[in-house]
PDB file of C-alpha atoms in Angstrom:
ATOM      1  CA  MET A  10     -13.507 -50.971 -60.404  1.00 83.00           C
ATOM      2  CA  VAL A  11     -11.086 -52.563 -57.950  1.00 85.00           C
ATOM      3  CA  LEU A  12      -9.558 -49.161 -57.189  1.00 89.00           C
ATOM      4  CA  PHE A  13     -12.998 -47.682 -56.512  1.00 89.00           C
ATOM      5  CA  LEU A  14     -13.861 -50.545 -54.141  1.00 90.00           C
ATOM      6  CA  PHE A  15     -10.526 -50.097 -52.345  1.00 90.00           C
ATOM      7  CA  LEU A  16     -11.177 -46.352 -51.859  1.00 92.00           C
ATOM      8  CA  VAL A  17     -14.693 -46.981 -50.495  1.00 92.00           C
ATOM      9  CA  ILE A  18     -13.375 -49.541 -47.969  1.00 94.00           C
ATOM     10  CA  ALA A  19     -10.557 -47.172 -46.913  1.00 94.00           C
ATOM     11  CA  LEU A  20     -13.070 -44.351 -46.451  1.00 94.00           C
ATOM     12  CA  VAL A  21     -15.318 -46.573 -44.284  1.00 95.00           C
ATOM     13  CA  VAL A  22     -12.329 -47.592 -42.116  1.00 95.00           C
ATOM     14  CA  VAL A  23     -11.210 -43.965 -41.623  1.00 94.00           C
ATOM     15  CA  VAL A  24     -14.733 -42.772 -40.780  1.00 93.00           C
ATOM     16  CA  GLY A  25     -15.161 -45.656 -38.326  1.00 87.00           C
ATOM     17  CA  ALA A  26     -11.830 -44.943 -36.607  1.00 85.00           C
ATOM     18  CA  VAL A  27     -12.614 -41.245 -36.237  1.00 86.00           C
ATOM     19  CA  SER A  28     -16.102 -42.041 -34.914  1.00 83.00           C
ATOM     20  CA  LEU A  29     -14.696 -44.397 -32.272  1.00 76.00           C
ATOM     21  CA  ALA A  30     -12.127 -41.820 -31.205  1.00 75.00           C
ATOM     22  CA  VAL A  31     -14.763 -39.090 -30.845  1.00 75.00           C
ATOM     23  CA  ILE A  32     -17.291 -41.265 -29.038  1.00 75.00           C
ATOM     24  CA  GLY A  33     -14.682 -42.368 -26.532  1.00 65.00           C
ATOM     25  CA  GLY A  34     -13.506 -45.760 -27.626  1.00 56.00           C
ATOM     26  CA  GLY A  35      -9.929 -45.043 -26.475  1.00 53.00           C
ATOM     27  CA  GLU A  36      -8.181 -45.129 -23.085  1.00 59.00           C
ATOM     28  CA  SER A  37      -8.944 -41.498 -22.305  1.00 59.00           C
ATOM     29  CA  GLY A  38     -12.687 -42.001 -22.214  1.00 57.00           C
ATOM     30  CA  ALA A  39     -15.075 -39.235 -23.226  1.00 59.00           C
ATOM     31  CA  LEU A  40     -13.919 -35.859 -24.410  1.00 56.00           C
ATOM     32  CA  ALA A  41     -13.215 -33.265 -21.745  1.00 64.00           C
ATOM     33  CA  ASP A  42     -15.761 -30.567 -20.971  1.00 63.00           C
ATOM     34  CA  VAL A  43     -15.411 -27.371 -22.929  1.00 61.00           C
ATOM     35  CA  ALA A  44     -13.977 -24.404 -21.035  1.00 59.00           C
ATOM     36  CA  PRO A  45     -16.456 -21.617 -20.244  1.00 59.00           C
ATOM     37  CA  GLU A  46     -16.780 -18.926 -22.850  1.00 64.00           C
ATOM     38  CA  ARG A  47     -16.538 -16.145 -20.275  1.00 65.00           C
ATOM     39  CA  LEU A  48     -13.891 -15.654 -17.642  1.00 63.00           C
ATOM     40  CA  THR A  49     -15.032 -16.596 -14.183  1.00 67.00           C
ATOM     41  CA  ASP A  50     -12.945 -14.093 -12.244  1.00 67.00           C
ATOM     42  CA  PRO A  51     -10.625 -16.138 -10.044  1.00 70.00           C
ATOM     43  CA  LEU A  52      -9.063 -12.980  -8.603  1.00 78.00           C
ATOM     44  CA  PRO A  53     -10.184 -12.551  -4.992  1.00 80.00           C
ATOM     45  CA  PRO A  54     -11.917  -9.199  -4.405  1.00 81.00           C
ATOM     46  CA  ASP A  55     -11.541  -9.314  -0.612  1.00 86.00           C
ATOM     47  CA  ARG A  56      -7.742  -9.518  -0.281  1.00 82.00           C
ATOM     48  CA  PRO A  57      -4.579  -8.446  -2.077  1.00 81.00           C
ATOM     49  CA  LEU A  58      -3.447 -10.623  -4.955  1.00 81.00           C
ATOM     50  CA  ARG A  59      -0.750 -13.240  -4.560  1.00 81.00           C
ATOM     51  CA  ARG A  60       1.439 -14.855  -7.174  1.00 83.00           C
ATOM     52  CA  ALA A  61      -0.693 -18.024  -7.091  1.00 83.00           C
ATOM     53  CA  ASP A  62      -3.774 -15.944  -7.956  1.00 82.00           C
ATOM     54  CA  VAL A  63      -2.074 -14.528 -11.024  1.00 82.00           C
ATOM     55  CA  ASP A  64      -0.782 -17.960 -12.039  1.00 81.00           C
ATOM     56  CA  ALA A  65      -4.328 -19.364 -11.777  1.00 80.00           C
ATOM     57  CA  VAL A  66      -5.819 -16.886 -14.272  1.00 80.00           C
ATOM     58  CA  ARG A  67      -6.828 -18.644 -17.478  1.00 79.00           C
ATOM     59  CA  PHE A  68      -8.617 -16.780 -20.222  1.00 78.00           C
ATOM     60  CA  PRO A  69     -11.115 -18.620 -22.419  1.00 76.00           C
ATOM     61  CA  MET A  70     -10.127 -18.868 -26.055  1.00 76.00           C
ATOM     62  CA  THR A  71     -12.111 -17.262 -28.828  1.00 75.00           C
ATOM     63  CA  LEU A  72     -11.855 -17.564 -32.558  1.00 76.00           C
ATOM     64  CA  ARG A  73      -8.957 -15.087 -32.772  1.00 78.00           C
ATOM     65  CA  GLY A  74      -7.359 -15.360 -29.329  1.00 79.00           C
ATOM     66  CA  TYR A  75      -8.786 -14.028 -26.054  1.00 80.00           C
ATOM     67  CA  HIS A  76     -11.627 -11.680 -25.112  1.00 79.00           C
ATOM     68  CA  MET A  77      -9.883  -8.326 -25.000  1.00 82.00           C
ATOM     69  CA  ASP A  78     -12.197  -6.845 -22.369  1.00 82.00           C
ATOM     70  CA  GLU A  79     -11.490  -9.701 -19.956  1.00 82.00           C
ATOM     71  CA  VAL A  80      -7.735  -9.357 -20.389  1.00 84.00           C
ATOM     72  CA  ASP A  81      -8.030  -5.576 -19.954  1.00 86.00           C
ATOM     73  CA  ASP A  82     -10.021  -6.021 -16.719  1.00 86.00           C
ATOM     74  CA  VAL A  83      -7.430  -8.355 -15.217  1.00 86.00           C
ATOM     75  CA  LEU A  84      -4.546  -6.125 -16.285  1.00 87.00           C
ATOM     76  CA  SER A  85      -6.301  -3.068 -14.811  1.00 89.00           C
ATOM     77  CA  ARG A  86      -6.745  -4.858 -11.496  1.00 88.00           C
ATOM     78  CA  LEU A  87      -3.110  -5.967 -11.463  1.00 89.00           C
ATOM     79  CA  GLY A  88      -1.932  -2.451 -12.344  1.00 89.00           C
ATOM     80  CA  ALA A  89      -4.011  -0.885  -9.571  1.00 90.00           C
ATOM     81  CA  GLU A  90      -2.695  -3.334  -6.991  1.00 89.00           C
ATOM     82  CA  LEU A  91       0.898  -2.802  -8.113  1.00 89.00           C
ATOM     83  CA  ALA A  92       0.487   0.983  -7.849  1.00 91.00           C
ATOM     84  CA  GLU A  93      -1.014   0.590  -4.368  1.00 91.00           C
ATOM     85  CA  ARG A  94       1.886  -1.626  -3.282  1.00 91.00           C
ATOM     86  CA  ASP A  95       4.436   0.800  -4.732  1.00 92.00           C
ATOM     87  CA  ALA A  96       2.855   3.671  -2.782  1.00 93.00           C
ATOM     88  CA  ARG A  97       2.861   1.597   0.412  1.00 94.00           C
ATOM     89  CA  ILE A  98       6.516   0.623  -0.107  1.00 93.00           C
ATOM     90  CA  ALA A  99       7.481   4.285  -0.636  1.00 93.00           C
ATOM     91  CA  GLU A 100       5.573   5.251   2.529  1.00 94.00           C
ATOM     92  CA  LEU A 101       7.312   2.560   4.580  1.00 93.00           C
ATOM     93  CA  GLU A 102      10.728   3.453   3.161  1.00 92.00           C
ATOM     94  CA  ALA A 103      10.171   7.108   4.097  1.00 91.00           C
ATOM     95  CA  ALA A 104       9.136   6.112   7.621  1.00 90.00           C
ATOM     96  CA  LEU A 105      12.199   3.882   7.916  1.00 89.00           C
ATOM     97  CA  ALA A 106      14.483   6.675   6.715  1.00 87.00           C
ATOM     98  CA  GLY A 107      12.970   9.008   9.314  1.00 85.00           C
ATOM     99  CA  ALA A 108      13.422   6.447  12.070  1.00 84.00           C
ATOM    100  CA  GLN A 109      17.021   5.827  11.015  1.00 81.00           C
ATOM    101  CA  ALA A 110      17.753   9.579  10.987  1.00 79.00           C
ATOM    102  CA  THR A 111      16.379   9.865  14.513  1.00 77.00           C
ATOM    103  CA  ALA A 112      18.431   6.904  15.677  1.00 72.00           C
ATOM    104  CA  VAL A 113      21.606   8.308  14.104  1.00 68.00           C
ATOM    105  CA  ALA A 114      21.130  11.753  15.694  1.00 61.00           C
ATOM    106  CA  GLY A 115      20.460  10.162  19.093  1.00 62.00           C
ATOM    107  CA  PRO A 116      19.846  12.340  22.160  1.00 59.00           C
ATOM    108  CA  ALA A 117      21.601  15.317  20.530  1.00 62.00           C
ATOM    109  CA  LEU A 118      18.591  15.655  18.271  1.00 59.00           C
ATOM    110  CA  PHE A 119      16.507  17.036  21.153  1.00 60.00           C
ATOM    111  CA  GLU A 120      19.122  19.410  22.670  1.00 66.00           C
ATOM    112  CA  GLY A 121      17.706  22.870  23.116  1.00 64.00           C
ATOM    113  CA  TYR A 122      14.163  21.589  22.800  1.00 63.00           C
ATOM    114  CA  GLU A 123      11.745  22.684  25.483  1.00 69.00           C
ATOM    115  CA  PRO A 124       8.525  20.680  25.678  1.00 64.00           C
ATOM    116  CA  ARG A 125       5.330  22.700  25.595  1.00 66.00           C
ATOM    117  CA  LYS A 126       3.605  23.251  28.866  1.00 67.00           C
ATOM    118  CA  THR A 127       0.124  21.796  29.128  1.00 62.00           C
ATOM    119  CA  THR A 128      -2.726  23.482  30.976  1.00 62.00           C
ATOM    120  CA  GLU A 129      -2.053  21.273  34.014  1.00 60.00           C
ATOM    121  CA  ASP A 130       1.596  22.391  34.081  1.00 58.00           C
ATOM    122  CA  THR A 131       0.600  26.063  33.953  1.00 59.00           C
ATOM    123  CA  LYS A 132      -1.925  25.606  36.821  1.00 59.00           C
ATOM    124  CA  GLY A 133       0.842  24.228  39.003  1.00 57.00           C
ATOM    125  CA  ASP A 134       3.042  27.249  38.226  1.00 56.00           C
ATOM    126  CA  ASP A 135       0.327  29.705  39.285  1.00 54.00           C
ATOM    127  CA  GLN A 136      -0.038  28.257  42.766  1.00 52.00           C
TER     128      GLN A 136
END
């Protein structure tokens, strides 16, 4: 009988402690708000992504991890922007290579080149 009474008192103490912790009887106050169940897209649609944008992405948790469609959407957007940047880098590198080739050839590049005559130039020749 003493053991039963001891177990009942211990159970009441544990339930009371857990209740106080849940209600907010500790230093931290009330429990924090639950994160949204759907991703609110923090990626800006009106400008290219920056590292801070990618660092700010947080996916809401589900029972077995993350929502796959939300992760796929973000990864698709990142992949498209990376492909666009790669194409732009290749374009700029090609333009730079062309400018460097012109600078290396110098004035000798245009030797033997006759500029086309415009209609105004040909009118002056006829007179």
